[in-house]
C-alpha cells in the first residue's frame, strides 16, 4: 500500500510572526520556513507504518512555490521514498489544495492519505475534510492513535471531553493530532541520501485544476497588546477589582 503525505511549508513554529507593514499578510521574506509540525507527525506515522510492514511506499507532496521542494526534502530525509511538487506562485486556499491533492491521488492510487489536522499558519483545518469529500473516501480526523488493517483503519479521535474510536474502509483520509507520535530527526546520512531521491514536478494546469483564489483577505492585523498584570495585596482587593474593573463577578 502506498501512503500519500501532503506536507505544507509554513513559517517556523519558533519564529515570531510579523504582519507586513501594509497589512496585506504576514512577512515571509527572510523568515525561517519549516514543515508544518502536524505534517511532520503525519510523515512519522507513515514511516512507522512502513517499518511495521503495513505500507510499501511513502510519497510526500507539497503544493506551492518552488521552495516547497525544501519541505519535501525534509520529508525525504526523515525517510519518505519520493516527492511530488505541485508548483505555483498563486496563493492557495484549502479547496484548491484539496483539488490538487485529489488529482495527485488519482495518479498515485494510495491506500491512505495522511495529513496534518491543520496548518499552523492559517489554522484552516479544512484540507483533509475537503479532500475526503472530493475523493468520496471515508475520513478520520484529529487522530491520536491509528491501527491499519488489511481493508480498514481503526482510528482514535480526540473529541471534546474524550476519545472516539472510528473505523474507515481503505482507501481513507486521516488527519493527525499532536499526541499521535513524536517525529524523528533526520540523520546526516539520511539528509545526504534524500538529495538523490526523486521529486516529480507538476503545474496545476497539467493536473486540470483551477487554483484561482475565491477569498479576498481584506486586512491582517497584529493582536491587541496585552496590559501588564498587577499584584494585589489581598483577596478583598482581588474581589473588588474583579467586581468593579474586570466586571466578571
Ligand atoms: P489546513 O486545512 O490548511 O489547516 O491544512 C491541513 C493539512 O493539509 C496540512 O497539515 C497538510 O497536511 C495539508 N496541506 C495544507 N496545505 C498544503 C499545501 N500547500 N501543500 C501540501 N499539503 C498541504
CSV table of C-alpha atoms in Angstrom, one decimal, residues 8-184:
chain,number,residue,atom,x,y,z
A,8,UNK,CA,3.0,22.3,3.9
A,9,UNK,CA,5.8,24.8,4.1
A,10,UNK,CA,5.0,27.3,6.8
A,11,UNK,CA,6.8,30.0,8.9
A,12,UNK,CA,8.8,28.0,11.5
A,13,UNK,CA,6.8,27.5,14.7
A,14,UNK,CA,9.6,29.1,16.8
A,15,UNK,CA,9.6,32.4,14.8
A,16,UNK,CA,7.5,35.4,16.0
A,17,UNK,CA,5.2,36.0,13.1
A,18,UNK,CA,5.2,39.7,11.9
A,19,UNK,CA,2.4,41.4,10.0
A,20,UNK,CA,3.5,43.2,6.8
A,21,UNK,CA,3.6,47.0,7.1
A,22,UNK,CA,0.8,47.3,4.5
A,23,UNK,CA,-1.4,44.8,6.4
A,24,UNK,CA,-1.8,42.5,3.4
A,25,UNK,CA,-0.5,39.4,5.1
A,26,UNK,CA,2.4,38.1,7.2
A,27,UNK,CA,6.1,38.6,6.4
A,28,UNK,CA,7.6,35.5,4.8
A,29,UNK,CA,10.7,37.2,3.2
A,30,UNK,CA,13.9,36.3,5.1
A,31,UNK,CA,12.0,34.3,7.6
A,32,UNK,CA,12.9,30.7,8.6
A,33,UNK,CA,10.3,28.4,6.9
A,34,UNK,CA,9.8,24.7,8.0
A,35,UNK,CA,7.5,21.8,7.6
A,36,UNK,CA,4.1,22.4,9.3
A,37,UNK,CA,4.5,20.5,12.7
A,38,UNK,CA,1.3,18.4,12.2
A,39,UNK,CA,2.7,17.3,8.8
A,40,UNK,CA,5.8,16.1,10.5
A,41,UNK,CA,3.6,13.9,12.7
A,42,UNK,CA,1.9,12.6,9.5
A,43,UNK,CA,5.3,11.7,7.9
A,44,UNK,CA,6.4,10.0,11.1
A,45,UNK,CA,3.2,7.9,11.2
A,46,UNK,CA,3.7,6.9,7.6
A,47,UNK,CA,7.3,5.9,8.3
A,48,UNK,CA,6.2,3.8,11.3
A,49,UNK,CA,3.6,2.0,9.2
A,50,UNK,CA,6.2,1.3,6.5
A,51,UNK,CA,8.6,0.0,9.2
A,52,UNK,CA,5.8,-2.3,10.5
A,53,UNK,CA,5.3,-3.7,7.0
A,54,UNK,CA,1.9,-2.1,6.5
A,55,UNK,CA,3.0,0.2,3.7
A,56,UNK,CA,5.3,-0.1,0.8
A,57,UNK,CA,6.0,3.4,-0.4
A,58,UNK,CA,5.7,6.9,1.1
A,59,UNK,CA,5.2,9.9,-1.2
A,60,UNK,CA,5.5,13.4,0.2
A,61,UNK,CA,3.5,16.0,-1.8
A,62,UNK,CA,3.6,19.7,-1.4
A,63,UNK,CA,1.7,22.5,-3.2
A,64,UNK,CA,3.1,26.0,-3.6
A,65,UNK,CA,6.2,27.9,-4.7
A,66,UNK,CA,9.4,26.1,-5.8
A,67,UNK,CA,10.8,26.5,-2.3
A,68,UNK,CA,8.4,23.8,-1.2
A,69,UNK,CA,11.0,21.4,-2.5
A,70,UNK,CA,12.9,22.0,0.7
A,71,UNK,CA,9.9,20.8,2.7
A,72,UNK,CA,9.6,17.7,0.5
A,73,UNK,CA,13.4,17.1,1.0
A,74,UNK,CA,12.8,17.3,4.8
A,75,UNK,CA,10.2,14.5,4.5
A,76,UNK,CA,12.6,12.5,2.2
A,77,UNK,CA,15.4,13.0,4.8
A,78,UNK,CA,13.0,11.6,7.5
A,79,UNK,CA,12.5,8.5,5.3
A,80,UNK,CA,9.8,9.2,2.7
A,81,UNK,CA,10.6,7.5,-0.7
A,82,UNK,CA,9.9,10.2,-3.2
A,83,UNK,CA,8.3,13.6,-3.6
A,84,UNK,CA,5.7,15.4,-5.8
A,85,UNK,CA,5.7,19.2,-6.0
A,86,UNK,CA,2.7,21.0,-7.5
A,87,UNK,CA,4.4,24.2,-8.3
A,88,UNK,CA,2.5,27.5,-8.4
A,89,UNK,CA,3.1,31.1,-7.1
A,90,UNK,CA,-0.7,31.6,-6.7
A,91,UNK,CA,-1.7,31.8,-3.0
A,92,UNK,CA,-3.5,28.5,-2.4
A,93,UNK,CA,-6.7,28.1,-0.4
A,94,UNK,CA,-7.7,24.7,1.2
A,95,UNK,CA,-10.2,23.9,-1.6
A,96,UNK,CA,-7.6,24.4,-4.3
A,97,UNK,CA,-5.1,22.3,-2.4
A,98,UNK,CA,-7.7,19.6,-1.9
A,99,UNK,CA,-8.4,19.5,-5.6
A,100,UNK,CA,-4.7,19.3,-6.4
A,101,UNK,CA,-4.2,16.5,-3.9
A,102,UNK,CA,-7.2,14.7,-5.4
A,103,UNK,CA,-5.5,14.9,-8.8
A,104,UNK,CA,-2.2,13.5,-7.3
A,105,UNK,CA,-4.1,10.8,-5.5
A,106,UNK,CA,-5.8,9.7,-8.8
A,107,UNK,CA,-2.4,9.4,-10.4
A,108,UNK,CA,-0.7,7.6,-7.4
A,109,UNK,CA,-3.7,5.5,-6.2
A,110,UNK,CA,-2.6,5.5,-2.5
A,111,UNK,CA,-4.4,3.3,0.1
A,112,UNK,CA,-4.1,6.0,2.7
A,113,UNK,CA,-3.6,9.8,2.7
A,114,UNK,CA,-2.2,11.1,6.0
A,115,UNK,CA,-2.4,14.9,6.5
A,116,UNK,CA,-1.8,17.2,9.4
A,117,UNK,CA,-5.1,18.2,11.2
A,118,UNK,CA,-4.3,21.8,10.5
A,119,UNK,CA,-1.6,24.2,9.1
A,120,UNK,CA,-0.2,26.4,11.9
A,121,UNK,CA,-0.1,29.5,9.6
A,122,UNK,CA,-3.8,29.7,8.5
A,123,UNK,CA,-5.3,27.4,11.2
A,124,UNK,CA,-7.8,26.3,8.5
A,125,UNK,CA,-8.3,22.7,9.4
A,126,UNK,CA,-10.2,22.1,6.1
A,127,UNK,CA,-7.9,20.4,3.6
A,128,UNK,CA,-8.3,16.8,4.8
A,129,UNK,CA,-12.0,17.0,5.1
A,130,UNK,CA,-12.4,18.6,1.7
A,131,UNK,CA,-10.1,16.0,0.1
A,132,UNK,CA,-12.1,13.1,1.6
A,133,UNK,CA,-15.3,14.6,0.2
A,134,UNK,CA,-13.9,15.2,-3.2
A,135,UNK,CA,-12.5,11.7,-3.4
A,136,UNK,CA,-15.6,10.1,-1.9
A,137,UNK,CA,-13.4,8.3,0.7
A,138,UNK,CA,-14.0,7.9,4.4
A,139,UNK,CA,-12.2,10.1,6.8
A,140,UNK,CA,-10.9,10.1,10.4
A,141,UNK,CA,-9.8,13.5,11.7
A,142,UNK,CA,-7.8,14.6,14.8
A,143,UNK,CA,-6.4,11.1,15.2
A,144,UNK,CA,-4.2,10.3,18.2
A,145,UNK,CA,-3.9,6.6,17.6
A,146,UNK,CA,-4.0,4.7,14.3
A,147,UNK,CA,-4.2,1.0,13.5
A,148,UNK,CA,-4.1,0.0,9.9
A,149,UNK,CA,-5.6,-3.4,8.9
A,150,UNK,CA,-5.9,-5.1,5.6
A,151,UNK,CA,-9.1,-3.3,4.4
A,152,UNK,CA,-9.7,-0.6,7.1
A,153,UNK,CA,-8.2,1.8,9.6
A,154,UNK,CA,-9.2,2.0,13.2
A,155,UNK,CA,-8.6,5.5,14.5
A,156,UNK,CA,-8.9,7.0,17.9
A,157,UNK,CA,-10.0,10.7,17.6
A,158,UNK,CA,-9.6,13.4,20.1
A,159,UNK,CA,-13.0,15.0,20.6
A,160,UNK,CA,-14.4,17.4,23.2
A,161,UNK,CA,-14.5,15.6,26.5
A,162,UNK,CA,-12.9,12.3,25.5
A,163,UNK,CA,-11.9,9.9,22.8
A,164,UNK,CA,-13.9,8.4,19.9
A,165,UNK,CA,-12.9,5.3,18.0
A,166,UNK,CA,-13.9,5.0,14.4
A,167,UNK,CA,-13.3,2.5,11.6
A,168,UNK,CA,-12.9,3.7,8.0
A,169,UNK,CA,-12.7,1.4,5.0
A,170,UNK,CA,-9.5,1.8,2.9
A,171,UNK,CA,-8.7,3.9,0.9
A,172,UNK,CA,-9.1,6.6,3.5
A,173,UNK,CA,-8.1,10.1,4.5
A,174,UNK,CA,-6.7,10.5,8.0
A,175,UNK,CA,-5.7,13.8,9.7
A,176,UNK,CA,-3.3,13.6,12.6
A,177,UNK,CA,-3.3,15.3,16.0
A,178,UNK,CA,-0.4,16.2,18.3
A,179,UNK,CA,-0.4,13.2,20.5
A,180,UNK,CA,-0.1,10.6,17.8
A,181,UNK,CA,3.7,10.3,17.9
A,182,UNK,CA,6.9,12.2,18.3
A,183,UNK,CA,8.5,12.8,14.9
A,184,UNK,CA,12.1,11.7,14.4
